[in-house]
Amino acid sequence: MPVTLDKTPRSFTVLMQQGTVCGVLLTPDTEEANDELAMATGFGDCVDLFEVTAIDGYAASIRAIAAHDRATAIEDYIDRVGVTYGAARTVYRDCRTWARALTPEGRASWLAHGLQDYMPLKHFALIEAMREHGEPTT
C-alpha cells in the first residue's frame, strides 16, 4: 500500500521571541482556545505569535520568520521617517510592487546600488522579491 504525504495547507501558530522561533503549534479550532493560547504565551518567554498557513511546521516557521522580518522593516521605517503604520505599509507595498515588476537583471542591478544604506525598506522589498524568484541575493 503506497504512503502519501498530506500536502494540505493548515493554519499554524508560530511562537517567536526576538525573531527566533520558540515553537510551532496547530492553530486551535475555536476562538476561545486561540485566546487561551495567546494569554498563556503572553506570560511566558515567547511574546510574538504569528498565524500562518503552511503544509508543515517547518514551512510555517519560515513564513513566520519572513512575517517578523517584514514587520521589523516596517517598524524601522516608521522610526526613521516618523509616519503612521498605514503610511509605512503603503510605502512597503509600493516598494514590493516596484521590485516584482523589475526583470531579474534589473533587480540584480538595483541590489548593487547599495539601497540598504539609504533606502532600507526598498532594499528589504527587493530582497524579498529576489528570494521569491529564487535569485541570488549576495
CSV table of N, CA and C in Angstrom, one decimal:
chain,number,residue,atom,x,y,z
A,1,MET,N,0.8,-1.2,0.0
A,1,MET,CA,0.0,0.0,0.0
A,1,MET,C,0.9,1.2,0.0
A,2,PRO,N,0.7,2.2,-1.0
A,2,PRO,CA,1.6,3.3,-1.0
A,2,PRO,C,1.3,4.4,0.1
A,3,VAL,N,2.3,5.0,0.5
A,3,VAL,CA,2.1,6.1,1.5
A,3,VAL,C,2.2,7.4,0.8
A,4,THR,N,1.3,8.3,1.1
A,4,THR,CA,1.4,9.6,0.5
A,4,THR,C,1.4,10.6,1.7
A,5,LEU,N,2.1,11.7,1.5
A,5,LEU,CA,2.2,12.7,2.5
A,5,LEU,C,1.1,13.7,2.2
A,6,ASP,N,0.5,14.2,3.3
A,6,ASP,CA,-0.6,15.1,3.2
A,6,ASP,C,0.0,16.5,3.0
A,7,LYS,N,-0.4,17.1,1.8
A,7,LYS,CA,0.2,18.4,1.5
A,7,LYS,C,-0.9,19.5,1.6
A,8,THR,N,-1.9,19.2,2.4
A,8,THR,CA,-3.0,20.2,2.6
A,8,THR,C,-2.5,21.3,3.5
A,9,PRO,N,-2.6,22.5,3.1
A,9,PRO,CA,-2.2,23.7,3.9
A,9,PRO,C,-3.1,23.7,5.2
A,10,ARG,N,-2.5,24.0,6.3
A,10,ARG,CA,-3.2,24.1,7.6
A,10,ARG,C,-2.7,25.4,8.2
A,11,SER,N,-3.5,25.8,9.2
A,11,SER,CA,-3.2,27.0,10.0
A,11,SER,C,-2.3,26.7,11.1
A,12,PHE,N,-1.1,27.3,11.2
A,12,PHE,CA,-0.2,27.1,12.3
A,12,PHE,C,0.0,28.4,13.1
A,13,THR,N,0.2,28.3,14.4
A,13,THR,CA,0.6,29.5,15.2
A,13,THR,C,2.0,29.3,15.6
A,14,VAL,N,2.8,30.2,15.2
A,14,VAL,CA,4.3,30.2,15.4
A,14,VAL,C,4.6,31.1,16.6
A,15,LEU,N,5.3,30.6,17.6
A,15,LEU,CA,5.6,31.4,18.8
A,15,LEU,C,7.1,31.9,18.6
A,16,MET,N,7.3,33.2,18.7
A,16,MET,CA,8.6,33.7,18.5
A,16,MET,C,9.0,34.7,19.6
A,17,GLN,N,10.3,34.8,19.8
A,17,GLN,CA,10.9,35.8,20.7
A,17,GLN,C,12.1,36.4,20.0
A,18,GLN,N,12.0,37.7,19.8
A,18,GLN,CA,13.1,38.5,19.2
A,18,GLN,C,13.5,37.9,17.9
A,19,GLY,N,12.6,37.4,17.0
A,19,GLY,CA,12.9,36.8,15.7
A,19,GLY,C,13.3,35.4,15.7
A,20,THR,N,13.3,34.7,16.9
A,20,THR,CA,13.7,33.3,17.0
A,20,THR,C,12.4,32.5,17.2
A,21,VAL,N,12.3,31.4,16.5
A,21,VAL,CA,11.1,30.6,16.7
A,21,VAL,C,11.3,29.8,17.9
A,22,CYS,N,10.3,29.8,18.8
A,22,CYS,CA,10.2,29.1,20.1
A,22,CYS,C,9.4,27.8,20.0
A,23,GLY,N,8.4,27.9,19.1
A,23,GLY,CA,7.5,26.7,18.9
A,23,GLY,C,6.6,26.9,17.8
A,24,VAL,N,6.1,25.8,17.3
A,24,VAL,CA,5.1,25.8,16.2
A,24,VAL,C,4.0,24.9,16.6
A,25,LEU,N,2.8,25.4,16.6
A,25,LEU,CA,1.6,24.6,17.0
A,25,LEU,C,0.5,24.7,15.9
A,26,LEU,N,-0.3,23.7,15.8
A,26,LEU,CA,-1.5,23.9,15.0
A,26,LEU,C,-2.4,24.9,15.7
A,27,THR,N,-2.9,25.8,14.9
A,27,THR,CA,-3.8,26.9,15.4
A,27,THR,C,-5.1,26.2,16.0
A,28,PRO,N,-5.4,26.6,17.2
A,28,PRO,CA,-6.6,26.0,17.8
A,28,PRO,C,-7.9,26.2,16.9
A,29,ASP,N,-8.8,25.3,17.0
A,29,ASP,CA,-10.0,25.3,16.2
A,29,ASP,C,-11.0,26.4,16.7
A,30,THR,N,-11.0,26.7,18.0
A,30,THR,CA,-12.0,27.6,18.5
A,30,THR,C,-11.4,28.9,18.9
A,31,GLU,N,-12.1,30.0,18.8
A,31,GLU,CA,-11.6,31.3,19.2
A,31,GLU,C,-11.3,31.3,20.7
A,32,GLU,N,-12.0,30.6,21.5
A,32,GLU,CA,-11.7,30.6,22.9
A,32,GLU,C,-10.4,29.9,23.2
A,33,ALA,N,-10.1,28.8,22.5
A,33,ALA,CA,-8.8,28.1,22.7
A,33,ALA,C,-7.7,29.0,22.1
A,34,ASN,N,-7.9,29.7,21.0
A,34,ASN,CA,-6.9,30.6,20.5
A,34,ASN,C,-6.6,31.8,21.5
A,35,ASP,N,-7.7,32.3,22.1
A,35,ASP,CA,-7.5,33.4,23.1
A,35,ASP,C,-6.7,32.8,24.3
A,36,GLU,N,-7.0,31.6,24.7
A,36,GLU,CA,-6.2,31.0,25.8
A,36,GLU,C,-4.7,30.8,25.5
A,37,LEU,N,-4.5,30.4,24.2
A,37,LEU,CA,-3.1,30.3,23.8
A,37,LEU,C,-2.4,31.6,23.8
A,38,ALA,N,-3.0,32.7,23.3
A,38,ALA,CA,-2.4,34.0,23.3
A,38,ALA,C,-2.2,34.5,24.7
A,39,MET,N,-3.1,34.2,25.6
A,39,MET,CA,-2.9,34.6,27.0
A,39,MET,C,-1.8,33.9,27.7
A,40,ALA,N,-1.7,32.6,27.5
A,40,ALA,CA,-0.7,31.7,28.1
A,40,ALA,C,0.7,32.1,27.6
A,41,THR,N,0.8,32.4,26.3
A,41,THR,CA,2.2,32.7,25.8
A,41,THR,C,2.5,34.2,26.1
A,42,GLY,N,1.6,35.0,26.4
A,42,GLY,CA,1.9,36.4,26.8
A,42,GLY,C,2.6,36.5,28.1
A,43,PHE,N,2.4,35.5,28.9
A,43,PHE,CA,3.0,35.5,30.3
A,43,PHE,C,4.3,34.6,30.3
A,44,GLY,N,4.6,34.0,29.2
A,44,GLY,CA,5.8,33.1,29.1
A,44,GLY,C,6.9,33.9,28.4
A,45,ASP,N,7.9,33.1,27.9
A,45,ASP,CA,9.0,33.6,27.2
A,45,ASP,C,8.7,34.1,25.8
A,46,CYS,N,7.8,33.4,25.1
A,46,CYS,CA,7.5,33.8,23.7
A,46,CYS,C,6.5,34.9,23.7
A,47,VAL,N,6.8,36.0,23.1
A,47,VAL,CA,5.9,37.1,23.2
A,47,VAL,C,5.2,37.4,21.9
A,48,ASP,N,5.7,36.9,20.8
A,48,ASP,CA,5.1,37.2,19.5
A,48,ASP,C,4.5,35.9,18.9
A,49,LEU,N,3.2,36.1,18.5
A,49,LEU,CA,2.5,35.0,17.8
A,49,LEU,C,2.3,35.4,16.4
A,50,PHE,N,2.6,34.5,15.5
A,50,PHE,CA,2.3,34.7,14.1
A,50,PHE,C,1.4,33.5,13.6
A,51,GLU,N,0.3,33.8,13.0
A,51,GLU,CA,-0.6,32.8,12.5
A,51,GLU,C,-0.3,32.8,11.0
A,52,VAL,N,0.1,31.6,10.5
A,52,VAL,CA,0.4,31.4,9.1
A,52,VAL,C,-0.2,30.2,8.5
A,53,THR,N,-0.4,30.1,7.2
A,53,THR,CA,-0.9,28.9,6.6
A,53,THR,C,0.3,28.2,5.9
A,54,ALA,N,0.5,26.9,6.1
A,54,ALA,CA,1.6,26.2,5.5
A,54,ALA,C,1.2,24.7,5.5
A,55,ILE,N,2.1,23.9,4.8
A,55,ILE,CA,1.8,22.5,4.8
A,55,ILE,C,2.4,21.7,5.9
A,56,ASP,N,3.4,22.3,6.6
A,56,ASP,CA,4.0,21.6,7.8
A,56,ASP,C,4.6,22.7,8.7
A,57,GLY,N,5.1,22.2,9.8
A,57,GLY,CA,5.7,23.1,10.8
A,57,GLY,C,6.9,23.9,10.3
A,58,TYR,N,7.7,23.2,9.5
A,58,TYR,CA,8.9,23.9,9.0
A,58,TYR,C,8.6,25.0,8.1
A,59,ALA,N,7.7,24.8,7.2
A,59,ALA,CA,7.2,25.8,6.3
A,59,ALA,C,6.6,27.0,7.0
A,60,ALA,N,5.8,26.6,8.1
A,60,ALA,CA,5.2,27.6,8.9
A,60,ALA,C,6.2,28.5,9.6
A,61,SER,N,7.3,27.9,10.1
A,61,SER,CA,8.3,28.7,10.8
A,61,SER,C,9.0,29.6,9.8
A,62,ILE,N,9.3,29.2,8.5
A,62,ILE,CA,9.9,30.0,7.5
A,62,ILE,C,9.0,31.2,7.2
A,63,ARG,N,7.7,31.0,7.1
A,63,ARG,CA,6.7,32.0,6.8
A,63,ARG,C,6.6,33.0,7.9
A,64,ALA,N,6.7,32.5,9.2
A,64,ALA,CA,6.6,33.4,10.3
A,64,ALA,C,7.9,34.3,10.4
A,65,ILE,N,9.0,33.7,10.2
A,65,ILE,CA,10.3,34.5,10.2
A,65,ILE,C,10.2,35.6,9.1
A,66,ALA,N,9.7,35.3,8.0
A,66,ALA,CA,9.5,36.3,6.9
A,66,ALA,C,8.6,37.4,7.4
A,67,ALA,N,7.4,37.0,8.0
A,67,ALA,CA,6.5,38.0,8.5
A,67,ALA,C,7.1,38.8,9.6
A,68,HIS,N,7.9,38.2,10.5
A,68,HIS,CA,8.6,39.0,11.5
A,68,HIS,C,9.6,40.0,10.9
A,69,ASP,N,10.3,39.5,9.9
A,69,ASP,CA,11.3,40.4,9.3
A,69,ASP,C,10.6,41.6,8.6
A,70,ARG,N,9.5,41.3,8.0
A,70,ARG,CA,8.7,42.3,7.3
A,70,ARG,C,8.2,43.4,8.3
A,71,ALA,N,7.6,42.9,9.4
A,71,ALA,CA,7.1,43.8,10.4
A,71,ALA,C,8.3,44.6,11.0
A,72,THR,N,9.4,44.0,11.2
A,72,THR,CA,10.6,44.8,11.7
A,72,THR,C,11.0,45.9,10.7
A,73,ALA,N,11.1,45.5,9.4
A,73,ALA,CA,11.5,46.5,8.4
A,73,ALA,C,10.5,47.7,8.4
A,74,ILE,N,9.2,47.4,8.5
A,74,ILE,CA,8.2,48.5,8.5
A,74,ILE,C,8.3,49.3,9.8
A,75,GLU,N,8.5,48.7,10.9
A,75,GLU,CA,8.7,49.4,12.2
A,75,GLU,C,9.9,50.3,12.1
A,76,ASP,N,11.0,49.8,11.5
A,76,ASP,CA,12.2,50.6,11.3
A,76,ASP,C,11.9,51.8,10.5
A,77,TYR,N,11.1,51.7,9.4
A,77,TYR,CA,10.8,52.8,8.5
A,77,TYR,C,10.0,53.8,9.3
A,78,ILE,N,9.0,53.3,10.1
A,78,ILE,CA,8.2,54.2,10.9
A,78,ILE,C,9.1,55.1,11.8
A,79,ASP,N,10.1,54.4,12.5
A,79,ASP,CA,11.0,55.1,13.4
A,79,ASP,C,11.9,56.1,12.7
A,80,ARG,N,12.4,55.8,11.5
A,80,ARG,CA,13.2,56.6,10.7
A,80,ARG,C,12.5,57.9,10.1
A,81,VAL,N,11.3,57.6,9.6
A,81,VAL,CA,10.6,58.7,8.9
A,81,VAL,C,9.6,59.4,9.7
A,82,GLY,N,9.0,58.7,10.7
A,82,GLY,CA,8.0,59.3,11.6
A,82,GLY,C,6.7,59.4,10.9
A,83,VAL,N,6.3,58.3,10.3
A,83,VAL,CA,4.9,58.2,9.7
A,83,VAL,C,4.1,57.2,10.4
A,84,THR,N,2.8,57.1,10.1
A,84,THR,CA,1.9,56.1,10.7
A,84,THR,C,2.2,54.7,10.1
A,85,TYR,N,1.6,53.7,10.8
A,85,TYR,CA,1.8,52.3,10.3
A,85,TYR,C,1.2,52.2,8.9
A,86,GLY,N,0.0,52.8,8.8
A,86,GLY,CA,-0.7,52.7,7.5
A,86,GLY,C,0.1,53.3,6.3
A,87,ALA,N,0.7,54.4,6.6
A,87,ALA,CA,1.6,55.1,5.6
A,87,ALA,C,2.8,54.2,5.3
A,88,ALA,N,3.4,53.7,6.3
A,88,ALA,CA,4.6,52.8,6.1
A,88,ALA,C,4.2,51.5,5.4
A,89,ARG,N,3.1,51.0,5.7
A,89,ARG,CA,2.6,49.8,5.0
A,89,ARG,C,2.4,50.0,3.5
A,90,THR,N,1.8,51.2,3.2
A,90,THR,CA,1.6,51.6,1.8
A,90,THR,C,3.0,51.8,1.1
A,91,VAL,N,3.9,52.4,1.7
A,91,VAL,CA,5.3,52.5,1.1
A,91,VAL,C,5.9,51.2,0.8
A,92,TYR,N,5.7,50.2,1.8
A,92,TYR,CA,6.3,48.9,1.6
A,92,TYR,C,5.6,48.2,0.4
A,93,ARG,N,4.3,48.3,0.3
A,93,ARG,CA,3.6,47.6,-0.8
A,93,ARG,C,4.0,48.2,-2.1
A,94,ASP,N,4.2,49.5,-2.1
A,94,ASP,CA,4.7,50.2,-3.4
A,94,ASP,C,6.1,49.7,-3.7
A,95,CYS,N,6.9,49.6,-2.7
A,95,CYS,CA,8.3,49.1,-3.0
A,95,CYS,C,8.3,47.6,-3.5
A,96,ARG,N,7.4,46.8,-2.9
A,96,ARG,CA,7.3,45.4,-3.3
A,96,ARG,C,6.8,45.3,-4.7
A,97,THR,N,5.8,46.1,-5.1
A,97,THR,CA,5.3,46.1,-6.4
A,97,THR,C,6.4,46.5,-7.4
A,98,TRP,N,7.1,47.5,-7.1
A,98,TRP,CA,8.3,48.0,-7.9
A,98,TRP,C,9.3,46.9,-8.1
A,99,ALA,N,9.6,46.2,-7.0
A,99,ALA,CA,10.7,45.1,-7.1
A,99,ALA,C,10.2,44.0,-7.9
A,100,ARG,N,8.9,43.6,-7.8
A,100,ARG,CA,8.4,42.5,-8.5
A,100,ARG,C,8.3,42.8,-10.0
A,101,ALA,N,8.1,44.1,-10.3
A,101,ALA,CA,7.9,44.4,-11.8
A,101,ALA,C,9.3,44.5,-12.5
A,102,LEU,N,10.4,44.5,-11.8
A,102,LEU,CA,11.7,44.5,-12.4
A,102,LEU,C,12.0,43.2,-13.0
A,103,THR,N,12.9,43.2,-14.0
A,103,THR,CA,13.4,41.9,-14.5
A,103,THR,C,14.5,41.4,-13.6
A,104,PRO,N,14.9,40.1,-13.7
A,104,PRO,CA,16.0,39.6,-12.8
A,104,PRO,C,17.2,40.5,-12.9
A,105,GLU,N,17.5,40.9,-14.2
A,105,GLU,CA,18.7,41.8,-14.3
A,105,GLU,C,18.5,43.1,-13.6
A,106,GLY,N,17.3,43.7,-13.7
A,106,GLY,CA,17.0,44.9,-13.0
A,106,GLY,C,17.2,44.8,-11.5
A,107,ARG,N,16.7,43.7,-11.0
A,107,ARG,CA,16.8,43.5,-9.5
A,107,ARG,C,18.2,43.4,-9.1
A,108,ALA,N,19.0,42.6,-9.9
A,108,ALA,CA,20.4,42.5,-9.6
A,108,ALA,C,21.2,43.8,-9.7
A,109,SER,N,20.8,44.6,-10.6
A,109,SER,CA,21.4,45.9,-10.8
A,109,SER,C,21.1,46.8,-9.6
A,110,TRP,N,19.8,46.8,-9.2
A,110,TRP,CA,19.5,47.7,-8.0
A,110,TRP,C,20.1,47.2,-6.8
A,111,LEU,N,20.3,45.9,-6.6
A,111,LEU,CA,21.0,45.3,-5.5
A,111,LEU,C,22.4,45.9,-5.3
A,112,ALA,N,23.1,46.1,-6.5
A,112,ALA,CA,24.4,46.6,-6.5
A,112,ALA,C,24.5,48.1,-6.2
A,113,HIS,N,23.4,48.8,-6.1
A,113,HIS,CA,23.4,50.2,-5.9
A,113,HIS,C,23.5,50.6,-4.4
A,114,GLY,N,23.5,49.6,-3.5
A,114,GLY,CA,23.7,49.9,-2.1
A,114,GLY,C,22.4,50.5,-1.5
A,115,LEU,N,21.3,50.1,-1.9
A,115,LEU,CA,20.0,50.6,-1.3
A,115,LEU,C,19.9,50.5,0.2
A,116,GLN,N,20.6,49.5,0.7
A,116,GLN,CA,20.5,49.2,2.1
A,116,GLN,C,20.9,50.4,3.0
A,117,ASP,N,21.8,51.2,2.5
A,117,ASP,CA,22.3,52.3,3.3
A,117,ASP,C,21.3,53.5,3.3
A,118,TYR,N,20.7,53.7,2.2
A,118,TYR,CA,19.8,54.9,2.2
A,118,TYR,C,18.3,54.7,1.9
A,119,MET,N,18.0,53.5,1.6
A,119,MET,CA,16.6,53.1,1.4
A,119,MET,C,16.4,51.7,2.0
A,120,PRO,N,16.5,51.5,3.3
A,120,PRO,CA,16.4,50.1,3.8
A,120,PRO,C,15.1,49.4,3.5
A,121,LEU,N,14.0,50.1,3.5
A,121,LEU,CA,12.7,49.4,3.2
A,121,LEU,C,12.6,48.9,1.8
A,122,LYS,N,13.1,49.8,0.9
A,122,LYS,CA,13.1,49.4,-0.5
A,122,LYS,C,14.0,48.2,-0.8
A,123,HIS,N,15.2,48.3,-0.1
A,123,HIS,CA,16.1,47.2,-0.2
A,123,HIS,C,15.5,45.9,0.4
A,124,PHE,N,14.8,45.9,1.5
A,124,PHE,CA,14.1,44.8,2.0
A,124,PHE,C,13.1,44.2,1.0
A,125,ALA,N,12.3,45.0,0.4
A,125,ALA,CA,11.3,44.6,-0.6
A,125,ALA,C,12.0,44.0,-1.8
A,126,LEU,N,13.1,44.5,-2.2
A,126,LEU,CA,13.9,44.0,-3.3
A,126,LEU,C,14.4,42.6,-3.0
A,127,ILE,N,15.0,42.4,-1.8
A,127,ILE,CA,15.5,41.1,-1.4
A,127,ILE,C,14.4,40.1,-1.3
A,128,GLU,N,13.2,40.5,-0.8
A,128,GLU,CA,12.0,39.6,-0.7
A,128,GLU,C,11.6,39.1,-2.1
A,129,ALA,N,11.6,40.0,-3.1
A,129,ALA,CA,11.2,39.7,-4.4
A,129,ALA,C,12.2,38.7,-5.0
A,130,MET,N,13.5,39.0,-4.8
A,130,MET,CA,14.6,38.1,-5.3
A,130,MET,C,14.5,36.7,-4.7
A,131,ARG,N,14.2,36.6,-3.4
A,131,ARG,CA,14.0,35.3,-2.8
A,131,ARG,C,12.8,34.6,-3.4
A,132,GLU,N,11.7,35.3,-3.6
A,132,GLU,CA,10.5,34.7,-4.2
A,132,GLU,C,10.9,34.0,-5.6
A,133,HIS,N,11.7,34.7,-6.3
A,133,HIS,CA,12.1,34.2,-7.7
A,133,HIS,C,13.3,33.3,-7.7
A,134,GLY,N,13.8,33.0,-6.5
A,134,GLY,CA,15.0,32.1,-6.4
A,134,GLY,C,16.3,32.7,-7.0
A,135,GLU,N,16.4,34.1,-6.9
A,135,GLU,CA,17.5,34.7,-7.4
A,135,GLU,C,18.6,34.9,-6.3
A,136,PRO,N,19.8,34.9,-6.6
A,136,PRO,CA,20.9,35.2,-5.6
A,136,PRO,C,20.8,36.6,-5.0
A,137,THR,N,21.0,36.7,-3.7
A,137,THR,CA,20.9,38.0,-3.1
A,137,THR,C,22.2,38.5,-2.5
A,138,THR,N,23.3,37.9,-2.9
A,138,THR,CA,24.6,38.3,-2.5
A,138,THR,C,25.4,38.8,-3.6
